[in-house]
Amino acid sequence: DRPELAARTASAVLPVAMAVAGGELPDYSRWNCVYPAYLDSDKKKEEGRRISKANGCSKPSVMEIAEACAAMKLPCVVEQNKTYCRDILCPGRVRVKLKDDEGNPTNSEIKNKRELLVKLGQAVPQTKTRVEAQKRLQQEQQKAEKAAAAAEKKSAKP
């Protein structure tokens, strides 16, 4: 979605996956897939949303999902070239390792994919990149309001 976001978050995501295999990227073909559409509260169930709107978030990006996984200490890998069949305009998916080789949960709080999706839906709005983006947007809105007020004062003077 956003290249600057991808560059910042890639450094936080890939080391998590690489640390699992001692520097090599592990075989992640059996890990759980998470597409942004699964968490998007703006989508209908028919469009691919898998959790309730209350547990989801608006327009999550692949990198935000990966950042949330990294915060939960879950090994994950971002696959930018994959697309969800119901939403081909939003590329990317995240592969998440929920269980180790013995079948034990990687994170004791998350036992299955449903719990993972609910936790991600709650964690994505609190990711550093999303919070920073919201702060920037608020600052830009305040600047625009000040500029509009200043222009209005100038036009009001005779």
GROMACS .gro file of N, CA and C in nm:
model
  474
    1ASP      N    1   0.082  -0.119   0.000
    1ASP     CA    2   0.000   0.000   0.000
    1ASP      C    3   0.087   0.126   0.000
    2ARG      N    4   0.161   0.145   0.108
    2ARG     CA    5   0.241   0.266   0.123
    2ARG      C    6   0.389   0.228   0.131
    3PRO      N    7   0.472   0.269   0.035
    3PRO     CA    8   0.612   0.227   0.033
    3PRO      C    9   0.691   0.272   0.156
    4GLU      N   10   0.664   0.394   0.206
    4GLU     CA   11   0.739   0.441   0.324
    4GLU      C   12   0.706   0.356   0.446
    5LEU      N   13   0.582   0.311   0.454
    5LEU     CA   14   0.541   0.224   0.564
    5LEU      C   15   0.608   0.088   0.550
    6ALA      N   16   0.615   0.038   0.428
    6ALA     CA   17   0.678  -0.092   0.404
    6ALA      C   18   0.825  -0.089   0.441
    7ALA      N   19   0.893   0.018   0.409
    7ALA     CA   20   1.035   0.027   0.440
    7ALA      C   21   1.060   0.031   0.590
    8ARG      N   22   0.977   0.106   0.663
    8ARG     CA   23   0.995   0.116   0.807
    8ARG      C   24   0.961  -0.014   0.879
    9THR      N   25   0.855  -0.081   0.834
    9THR     CA   26   0.806  -0.198   0.905
    9THR      C   27   0.882  -0.324   0.867
   10ALA      N   28   0.939  -0.330   0.748
   10ALA     CA   29   1.010  -0.451   0.705
   10ALA      C   30   1.123  -0.484   0.801
   11SER      N   31   1.188  -0.382   0.854
   11SER     CA   32   1.297  -0.408   0.949
   11SER      C   33   1.244  -0.466   1.079
   12ALA      N   34   1.118  -0.439   1.112
   12ALA     CA   35   1.060  -0.492   1.235
   12ALA      C   36   1.001  -0.631   1.215
   13VAL      N   37   0.972  -0.669   1.091
   13VAL     CA   38   0.902  -0.795   1.066
   13VAL      C   39   0.997  -0.909   1.033
   14LEU      N   40   1.081  -0.890   0.934
   14LEU     CA   41   1.164  -1.000   0.888
   14LEU      C   42   1.259  -1.053   0.995
   15PRO      N   43   1.319  -0.971   1.081
   15PRO     CA   44   1.403  -1.029   1.185
   15PRO      C   45   1.328  -1.125   1.277
   16VAL      N   46   1.198  -1.101   1.298
   16VAL     CA   47   1.120  -1.191   1.383
   16VAL      C   48   1.115  -1.329   1.320
   17ALA      N   49   1.088  -1.334   1.191
   17ALA     CA   50   1.082  -1.463   1.121
   17ALA      C   51   1.220  -1.525   1.111
   18MET      N   52   1.320  -1.442   1.086
   18MET     CA   53   1.455  -1.494   1.067
   18MET      C   54   1.515  -1.544   1.197
   19ALA      N   55   1.477  -1.485   1.309
   19ALA     CA   56   1.531  -1.527   1.438
   19ALA      C   57   1.487  -1.669   1.472
   20VAL      N   58   1.373  -1.710   1.419
   20VAL     CA   59   1.322  -1.844   1.446
   20VAL      C   60   1.415  -1.950   1.388
   21ALA      N   61   1.467  -1.925   1.269
   21ALA     CA   62   1.549  -2.024   1.201
   21ALA      C   63   1.698  -1.992   1.210
   22GLY      N   64   1.737  -1.904   1.300
   22GLY     CA   65   1.878  -1.873   1.315
   22GLY      C   66   1.938  -1.802   1.196
   23GLY      N   67   1.870  -1.704   1.141
   23GLY     CA   68   1.923  -1.624   1.032
   23GLY      C   69   1.868  -1.662   0.896
   24GLU      N   70   1.815  -1.782   0.881
   24GLU     CA   71   1.755  -1.822   0.754
   24GLU      C   72   1.604  -1.807   0.763
   25LEU      N   73   1.544  -1.780   0.650
   25LEU     CA   74   1.399  -1.770   0.646
   25LEU      C   75   1.342  -1.911   0.657
   26PRO      N   76   1.258  -1.938   0.755
   26PRO     CA   77   1.206  -2.074   0.774
   26PRO      C   78   1.104  -2.111   0.668
   27ASP      N   79   1.069  -2.239   0.663
   27ASP     CA   80   0.963  -2.285   0.572
   27ASP      C   81   0.831  -2.240   0.631
   28TYR      N   82   0.773  -2.138   0.573
   28TYR     CA   83   0.650  -2.081   0.627
   28TYR      C   84   0.527  -2.123   0.546
   29SER      N   85   0.540  -2.223   0.463
   29SER     CA   86   0.428  -2.264   0.377
   29SER      C   87   0.311  -2.320   0.457
   30ARG      N   88   0.333  -2.367   0.579
   30ARG     CA   89   0.226  -2.424   0.661
   30ARG      C   90   0.176  -2.324   0.767
   31TRP      N   91   0.228  -2.202   0.766
   31TRP     CA   92   0.184  -2.101   0.862
   31TRP      C   93   0.048  -2.047   0.820
   32ASN      N   94  -0.024  -1.988   0.912
   32ASN     CA   95  -0.158  -1.932   0.885
   32ASN      C   96  -0.148  -1.804   0.803
   33CYS      N   97  -0.239  -1.789   0.708
   33CYS     CA   98  -0.245  -1.669   0.624
   33CYS      C   99  -0.341  -1.567   0.686
   34VAL      N  100  -0.302  -1.443   0.682
   34VAL     CA  101  -0.390  -1.334   0.725
   34VAL      C  102  -0.387  -1.228   0.615
   35TYR      N  103  -0.501  -1.208   0.553
   35TYR     CA  104  -0.517  -1.104   0.451
   35TYR      C  105  -0.580  -0.982   0.518
   36PRO      N  106  -0.548  -0.861   0.472
   36PRO     CA  107  -0.609  -0.741   0.530
   36PRO      C  108  -0.761  -0.742   0.529
   37ALA      N  109  -0.821  -0.804   0.429
   37ALA     CA  110  -0.968  -0.809   0.420
   37ALA      C  111  -1.030  -0.882   0.539
   38TYR      N  112  -0.957  -0.976   0.599
   38TYR     CA  113  -1.009  -1.050   0.714
   38TYR      C  114  -1.041  -0.956   0.831
   39LEU      N  115  -0.966  -0.846   0.842
   39LEU     CA  116  -0.977  -0.756   0.958
   39LEU      C  117  -1.050  -0.626   0.928
   40ASP      N  118  -1.080  -0.601   0.802
   40ASP     CA  119  -1.132  -0.471   0.759
   40ASP      C  120  -1.279  -0.454   0.798
   41SER      N  121  -1.304  -0.366   0.892
   41SER     CA  122  -1.441  -0.343   0.941
   41SER      C  123  -1.527  -0.271   0.838
   42ASP      N  124  -1.466  -0.215   0.734
   42ASP     CA  125  -1.542  -0.149   0.628
   42ASP      C  126  -1.600  -0.247   0.527
   43LYS      N  127  -1.556  -0.371   0.532
   43LYS     CA  128  -1.602  -0.472   0.437
   43LYS      C  129  -1.716  -0.554   0.494
   44LYS      N  130  -1.793  -0.613   0.404
   44LYS     CA  131  -1.900  -0.705   0.444
   44LYS      C  132  -1.842  -0.845   0.460
   45LYS      N  133  -1.916  -0.933   0.525
   45LYS     CA  134  -1.873  -1.072   0.538
   45LYS      C  135  -1.850  -1.133   0.400
   46GLU      N  136  -1.936  -1.100   0.304
   46GLU     CA  137  -1.926  -1.154   0.169
   46GLU      C  138  -1.800  -1.107   0.097
   47GLU      N  139  -1.745  -0.993   0.142
   47GLU     CA  140  -1.624  -0.939   0.081
   47GLU      C  141  -1.497  -0.991   0.147
   48GLY      N  142  -1.513  -1.077   0.247
   48GLY     CA  143  -1.396  -1.142   0.305
   48GLY      C  144  -1.368  -1.115   0.451
   49ARG      N  145  -1.447  -1.028   0.515
   49ARG     CA  146  -1.422  -1.001   0.657
   49ARG      C  147  -1.452  -1.127   0.737
   50ARG      N  148  -1.365  -1.161   0.833
   50ARG     CA  149  -1.382  -1.285   0.909
   50ARG      C  150  -1.414  -1.262   1.056
   51ILE      N  151  -1.407  -1.139   1.103
   51ILE     CA  152  -1.439  -1.109   1.243
   51ILE      C  153  -1.546  -1.001   1.247
   52SER      N  154  -1.604  -0.980   1.364
   52SER     CA  155  -1.710  -0.880   1.375
   52SER      C  156  -1.655  -0.740   1.349
   53LYS      N  157  -1.742  -0.650   1.310
   53LYS     CA  158  -1.700  -0.513   1.284
   53LYS      C  159  -1.644  -0.447   1.410
   54ALA      N  160  -1.699  -0.486   1.526
   54ALA     CA  161  -1.652  -0.428   1.652
   54ALA      C  162  -1.507  -0.468   1.680
   55ASN      N  163  -1.467  -0.587   1.639
   55ASN     CA  164  -1.330  -0.634   1.663
   55ASN      C  165  -1.234  -0.597   1.552
   56GLY      N  166  -1.286  -0.553   1.438
   56GLY     CA  167  -1.202  -0.519   1.324
   56GLY      C  168  -1.151  -0.377   1.329
   57CYS      N  169  -1.085  -0.337   1.222
   57CYS     CA  170  -1.035  -0.200   1.211
   57CYS      C  171  -1.050  -0.156   1.066
   58SER      N  172  -1.044  -0.028   1.044
   58SER     CA  173  -1.068   0.027   0.911
   58SER      C  174  -0.940   0.022   0.827
   59LYS      N  175  -0.949  -0.039   0.711
   59LYS     CA  176  -0.843  -0.044   0.610
   59LYS      C  177  -0.704  -0.078   0.667
   60PRO      N  178  -0.687  -0.197   0.724
   60PRO     CA  179  -0.554  -0.234   0.772
   60PRO      C  180  -0.461  -0.264   0.655
   61SER      N  181  -0.334  -0.232   0.670
   61SER     CA  182  -0.236  -0.265   0.566
   61SER      C  183  -0.160  -0.391   0.609
   62VAL      N  184  -0.095  -0.452   0.514
   62VAL     CA  185  -0.017  -0.572   0.541
   62VAL      C  186   0.094  -0.541   0.643
   63MET      N  187   0.157  -0.428   0.626
   63MET     CA  188   0.267  -0.392   0.716
   63MET      C  189   0.218  -0.362   0.857
   64GLU      N  190   0.099  -0.305   0.871
   64GLU     CA  191   0.043  -0.282   1.005
   64GLU      C  192   0.011  -0.415   1.072
   65ILE      N  193  -0.039  -0.511   0.996
   65ILE     CA  194  -0.067  -0.644   1.051
   65ILE      C  195   0.062  -0.710   1.095
   66ALA      N  196   0.165  -0.700   1.013
   66ALA     CA  197   0.294  -0.758   1.048
   66ALA      C  198   0.354  -0.691   1.171
   67GLU      N  199   0.338  -0.561   1.181
   67GLU     CA  200   0.388  -0.488   1.298
   67GLU      C  201   0.315  -0.533   1.425
   68ALA      N  202   0.185  -0.556   1.414
   68ALA     CA  203   0.107  -0.604   1.529
   68ALA      C  204   0.151  -0.745   1.567
   69CYS      N  205   0.178  -0.830   1.469
   69CYS     CA  206   0.228  -0.966   1.498
   69CYS      C  207   0.363  -0.959   1.569
   70ALA      N  208   0.449  -0.872   1.522
   70ALA     CA  209   0.580  -0.857   1.585
   70ALA      C  210   0.565  -0.809   1.729
   71ALA      N  211   0.470  -0.721   1.755
   71ALA     CA  212   0.446  -0.672   1.891
   71ALA      C  213   0.395  -0.784   1.983
   72MET      N  214   0.324  -0.881   1.924
   72MET     CA  215   0.272  -0.994   2.002
   72MET      C  216   0.372  -1.109   2.008
   73LYS      N  217   0.493  -1.085   1.957
   73LYS     CA  218   0.600  -1.185   1.957
   73LYS      C  219   0.562  -1.310   1.878
   74LEU      N  220   0.492  -1.290   1.767
   74LEU     CA  221   0.455  -1.400   1.678
   74LEU      C  222   0.543  -1.395   1.554
   75PRO      N  223   0.610  -1.504   1.520
   75PRO     CA  224   0.689  -1.505   1.397
   75PRO      C  225   0.597  -1.485   1.277
   76CYS      N  226   0.638  -1.397   1.186
   76CYS     CA  227   0.554  -1.369   1.069
   76CYS      C  228   0.641  -1.335   0.950
   77VAL      N  229   0.583  -1.352   0.832
   77VAL     CA  230   0.650  -1.320   0.706
   77VAL      C  231   0.549  -1.249   0.618
   78VAL      N  232   0.591  -1.140   0.557
   78VAL     CA  233   0.506  -1.063   0.466
   78VAL      C  234   0.528  -1.113   0.324
   79GLU      N  235   0.418  -1.144   0.255
   79GLU     CA  236   0.423  -1.182   0.115
   79GLU      C  237   0.349  -1.074   0.035
   80GLN      N  238   0.424  -0.979  -0.019
   80GLN     CA  239   0.365  -0.865  -0.088
   80GLN      C  240   0.302  -0.902  -0.221
   81ASN      N  241   0.348  -1.009  -0.285
   81ASN     CA  242   0.302  -1.041  -0.419
   81ASN      C  243   0.176  -1.128  -0.422
   82LYS      N  244   0.120  -1.162  -0.308
   82LYS     CA  245  -0.001  -1.244  -0.303
   82LYS      C  246  -0.124  -1.155  -0.288
   83THR      N  247  -0.238  -1.203  -0.342
   83THR     CA  248  -0.362  -1.128  -0.328
   83THR      C  249  -0.474  -1.221  -0.284
   84TYR      N  250  -0.571  -1.162  -0.216
   84TYR     CA  251  -0.689  -1.235  -0.171
   84TYR      C  252  -0.788  -1.238  -0.286
   85CYS      N  253  -0.846  -1.354  -0.313
   85CYS     CA  254  -0.931  -1.369  -0.432
   85CYS      C  255  -1.053  -1.278  -0.428
   86ARG      N  256  -1.100  -1.239  -0.311
   86ARG     CA  257  -1.217  -1.152  -0.302
   86ARG      C  258  -1.181  -1.004  -0.306
   87ASP      N  259  -1.052  -0.975  -0.296
   87ASP     CA  260  -1.007  -0.835  -0.293
   87ASP      C  261  -0.873  -0.825  -0.366
   88ILE      N  262  -0.875  -0.835  -0.499
   88ILE     CA  263  -0.750  -0.839  -0.574
   88ILE      C  264  -0.681  -0.703  -0.584
   89LEU      N  265  -0.749  -0.596  -0.545
   89LEU     CA  266  -0.689  -0.463  -0.552
   89LEU      C  267  -0.605  -0.429  -0.430
   90CYS      N  268  -0.608  -0.513  -0.329
   90CYS     CA  269  -0.529  -0.491  -0.207
   90CYS      C  270  -0.426  -0.604  -0.197
   91PRO      N  271  -0.306  -0.584  -0.251
   91PRO     CA  272  -0.208  -0.693  -0.253
   91PRO      C  273  -0.144  -0.717  -0.117
   92GLY      N  274  -0.100  -0.839  -0.098
   92GLY     CA  275  -0.023  -0.875   0.020
   92GLY      C  276  -0.098  -0.960   0.120
   93ARG      N  277  -0.021  -1.040   0.191
   93ARG     CA  278  -0.074  -1.119   0.302
   93ARG      C  279   0.038  -1.141   0.400
   94VAL      N  280   0.001  -1.180   0.520
   94VAL     CA  281   0.100  -1.207   0.624
   94VAL      C  282   0.084  -1.353   0.663
   95ARG      N  283   0.196  -1.425   0.669
   95ARG     CA  284   0.197  -1.562   0.718
   95ARG      C  285   0.241  -1.557   0.864
   96VAL      N  286   0.163  -1.621   0.951
   96VAL     CA  287   0.188  -1.615   1.095
   96VAL      C  288   0.203  -1.757   1.149
   97LYS      N  289   0.305  -1.777   1.230
   97LYS     CA  290   0.328  -1.907   1.293
   97LYS      C  291   0.258  -1.909   1.428
   98LEU      N  292   0.149  -1.985   1.437
   98LEU     CA  293   0.073  -1.993   1.561
   98LEU      C  294   0.121  -2.106   1.651
   99LYS      N  295   0.172  -2.214   1.592
   99LYS     CA  296   0.215  -2.330   1.671
   99LYS      C  297   0.355  -2.372   1.631
  100ASP      N  298   0.431  -2.418   1.731
  100ASP     CA  299   0.565  -2.468   1.702
  100ASP      C  300   0.558  -2.610   1.645
  101ASP      N  301   0.672  -2.673   1.625
  101ASP     CA  302   0.677  -2.805   1.562
  101ASP      C  303   0.608  -2.913   1.645
  102GLU      N  304   0.601  -2.894   1.777
  102GLU     CA  305   0.535  -2.992   1.864
  102GLU      C  306   0.384  -2.968   1.876
  103GLY      N  307   0.334  -2.860   1.817
  103GLY     CA  308   0.192  -2.829   1.823
  103GLY      C  309   0.153  -2.738   1.938
  104ASN      N  310   0.251  -2.687   2.010
  104ASN     CA  311   0.224  -2.594   2.121
  104ASN      C  312   0.211  -2.452   2.066
  105PRO      N  313   0.121  -2.371   2.125
  105PRO     CA  314   0.104  -2.233   2.076
  105PRO      C  315   0.234  -2.152   2.090
  106THR      N  316   0.265  -2.072   1.988
  106THR     CA  317   0.381  -1.984   1.992
  106THR      C  318   0.361  -1.874   2.096
  107ASN      N  319   0.238  -1.825   2.106
  107ASN     CA  320   0.201  -1.726   2.208
  107ASN      C  321   0.088  -1.791   2.288
  108SER      N  322   0.106  -1.802   2.419
  108SER     CA  323   0.009  -1.873   2.503
  108SER      C  324  -0.130  -1.809   2.504
  109GLU      N  325  -0.140  -1.680   2.469
  109GLU     CA  326  -0.268  -1.612   2.468
  109GLU      C  327  -0.349  -1.640   2.340
  110ILE      N  328  -0.282  -1.689   2.237
  110ILE     CA  329  -0.347  -1.710   2.108
  110ILE      C  330  -0.338  -1.858   2.072
  111LYS      N  331  -0.452  -1.925   2.079
  111LYS     CA  332  -0.453  -2.070   2.057
  111LYS      C  333  -0.500  -2.110   1.918
  112ASN      N  334  -0.575  -2.023   1.849
  112ASN     CA  335  -0.625  -2.058   1.715
  112ASN      C  336  -0.633  -1.933   1.628
  113LYS      N  337  -0.668  -1.953   1.502
  113LYS     CA  338  -0.670  -1.843   1.406
  113LYS      C  339  -0.776  -1.740   1.440
  114ARG      N  340  -0.891  -1.782   1.491
  114ARG     CA  341  -0.998  -1.688   1.527
  114ARG      C  342  -0.947  -1.591   1.635
  115GLU      N  343  -0.881  -1.644   1.737
  115GLU     CA  344  -0.826  -1.557   1.843
  115GLU      C  345  -0.720  -1.464   1.786
  116LEU      N  346  -0.640  -1.515   1.693
  116LEU     CA  347  -0.538  -1.432   1.629
  116LEU      C  348  -0.602  -1.314   1.556
  117LEU      N  349  -0.706  -1.342   1.480
  117LEU     CA  350  -0.771  -1.235   1.403
  117LEU      C  351  -0.833  -1.130   1.494
  118VAL      N  352  -0.895  -1.173   1.603
  118VAL     CA  353  -0.955  -1.077   1.698
  118VAL      C  354  -0.846  -0.992   1.762
  119LYS      N  355  -0.736  -1.055   1.805
  119LYS     CA  356  -0.626  -0.979   1.867
  119LYS      C  357  -0.563  -0.883   1.767
  120LEU      N  358  -0.547  -0.926   1.642
  120LEU     CA  359  -0.491  -0.837   1.540
  120LEU      C  360  -0.584  -0.719   1.513
  121GLY      N  361  -0.714  -0.746   1.508
  121GLY     CA  362  -0.811  -0.639   1.486
  121GLY      C  363  -0.805  -0.533   1.595
  122GLN      N  364  -0.772  -0.576   1.716
  122GLN     CA  365  -0.759  -0.481   1.827
  122GLN      C  366  -0.621  -0.416   1.829
  123ALA      N  367  -0.518  -0.486   1.781
  123ALA     CA  368  -0.381  -0.436   1.790
  123ALA      C  369  -0.344  -0.342   1.675
  124VAL      N  370  -0.399  -0.362   1.557
  124VAL     CA  371  -0.360  -0.280   1.442
  124VAL      C  372  -0.387  -0.131   1.464
  125PRO      N  373  -0.501  -0.090   1.520
  125PRO     CA  374  -0.520   0.055   1.541
  125PRO      C  375  -0.421   0.116   1.639
  126GLN      N  376  -0.353   0.034   1.718
  126GLN     CA  377  -0.258   0.086   1.815
  126GLN      C  378  -0.113   0.072   1.769
  127THR      N  379  -0.091   0.028   1.645
  127THR     CA  380   0.045   0.016   1.595
  127THR      C  381   0.107   0.155   1.581
  128LYS      N  382   0.237   0.157   1.591
  128LYS     CA  383   0.310   0.284   1.588
  128LYS      C  384   0.285   0.360   1.458
  129THR      N  385   0.286   0.290   1.347
  129THR     CA  386   0.268   0.359   1.218
  129THR      C  387   0.130   0.419   1.203
  130ARG      N  388   0.027   0.350   1.251
  130ARG     CA  389  -0.108   0.404   1.239
  130ARG      C  390  -0.126   0.523   1.334
  131VAL      N  391  -0.074   0.515   1.454
  131VAL     CA  392  -0.086   0.625   1.550
  131VAL      C  393  -0.013   0.748   1.497
  132GLU      N  394   0.108   0.727   1.440
  132GLU     CA  395   0.183   0.840   1.384
  132GLU      C  396   0.108   0.903   1.266
  133ALA      N  397   0.049   0.819   1.183
  133ALA     CA  398  -0.026   0.871   1.067
  133ALA      C  399  -0.146   0.954   1.113
  134GLN      N  400  -0.214   0.910   1.218
  134GLN     CA  401  -0.328   0.985   1.270
  134GLN      C  402  -0.283   1.119   1.329
  135LYS      N  403  -0.168   1.120   1.398
  135LYS     CA  404  -0.116   1.245   1.453
  135LYS      C  405  -0.081   1.343   1.341
  136ARG      N  406  -0.017   1.291   1.235
  136ARG     CA  407   0.017   1.377   1.121
  136ARG      C  408  -0.108   1.435   1.056
  137LEU      N  409  -0.210   1.355   1.042
  137LEU     CA  410  -0.336   1.400   0.982
  137LEU      C  411  -0.400   1.510   1.067
  138GLN      N  412  -0.399   1.492   1.198
  138GLN     CA  413  -0.456   1.594   1.288
  138GLN      C  414  -0.377   1.724   1.279
  139GLN      N  415  -0.244   1.714   1.273
  139GLN     CA  416  -0.161   1.834   1.262
  139GLN      C  417  -0.189   1.908   1.132
  140GLU      N  418  -0.203   1.833   1.023
  140GLU     CA  419  -0.232   1.896   0.894
  140GLU      C  420  -0.369   1.963   0.895
  141GLN      N  421  -0.466   1.902   0.960
  141GLN     CA  422  -0.599   1.961   0.969
  141GLN      C  423  -0.595   2.090   1.051
  142GLN      N  424  -0.518   2.090   1.160
  142GLN     CA  425  -0.507   2.209   1.243
  142GLN      C  426  -0.440   2.322   1.165
  143LYS      N  427  -0.335   2.290   1.087
  143LYS     CA  428  -0.268   2.391   1.006
  143LYS      C  429  -0.364   2.449   0.902
  144ALA      N  430  -0.442   2.363   0.841
  144ALA     CA  431  -0.538   2.408   0.740
  144ALA      C  432  -0.644   2.499   0.802
  145GLU      N  433  -0.691   2.463   0.922
  145GLU     CA  434  -0.790   2.546   0.991
  145GLU      C  435  -0.732   2.682   1.027
  146LYS      N  436  -0.607   2.685   1.074
  146LYS     CA  437  -0.542   2.812   1.108
  146LYS      C  438  -0.524   2.899   0.984
  147ALA      N  439  -0.483   2.836   0.873
  147ALA     CA  440  -0.464   2.910   0.750
  147ALA      C  441  -0.597   2.967   0.700
  148ALA      N  442  -0.703   2.890   0.711
  148ALA     CA  443  -0.835   2.937   0.669
  148ALA      C  444  -0.882   3.052   0.757
  149ALA      N  445  -0.856   3.040   0.888
  149ALA     CA  446  -0.896   3.148   0.980
  149ALA      C  447  -0.817   3.275   0.951
  150ALA      N  448  -0.687   3.262   0.921
  150ALA     CA  449  -0.604   3.378   0.890
  150ALA      C  450  -0.650   3.444   0.759
  151ALA      N  451  -0.683   3.363   0.661
  151ALA     CA  452  -0.731   3.417   0.533
  151ALA      C  453  -0.865   3.487   0.551
  152GLU      N  454  -0.948   3.434   0.638
  152GLU     CA  455  -1.077   3.496   0.663
  152GLU      C  456  -1.062   3.630   0.732
  153LYS      N  457  -0.964   3.640   0.825
  153LYS     CA  458  -0.939   3.767   0.894
  153LYS      C  459  -0.888   3.872   0.796
  154LYS      N  460  -0.801   3.828   0.703
  154LYS     CA  461  -0.746   3.922   0.604
  154LYS      C  462  -0.857   3.976   0.513
  155SER      N  463  -0.945   3.887   0.472
  155SER     CA  464  -1.054   3.929   0.381
  155SER      C  465  -1.157   4.013   0.455
  156ALA      N  466  -1.167   3.999   0.585
  156ALA     CA  467  -1.265   4.076   0.663
  156ALA      C  468  -1.220   4.219   0.684
  157LYS      N  469  -1.087   4.244   0.683
  157LYS     CA  470  -1.035   4.379   0.702
  157LYS      C  471  -1.060   4.462   0.576
  158PRO      N  472  -1.109   4.587   0.595
  158PRO     CA  473  -1.134   4.674   0.477
  158PRO      C  474  -1.010   4.737   0.420
   0.00000   0.00000   0.00000
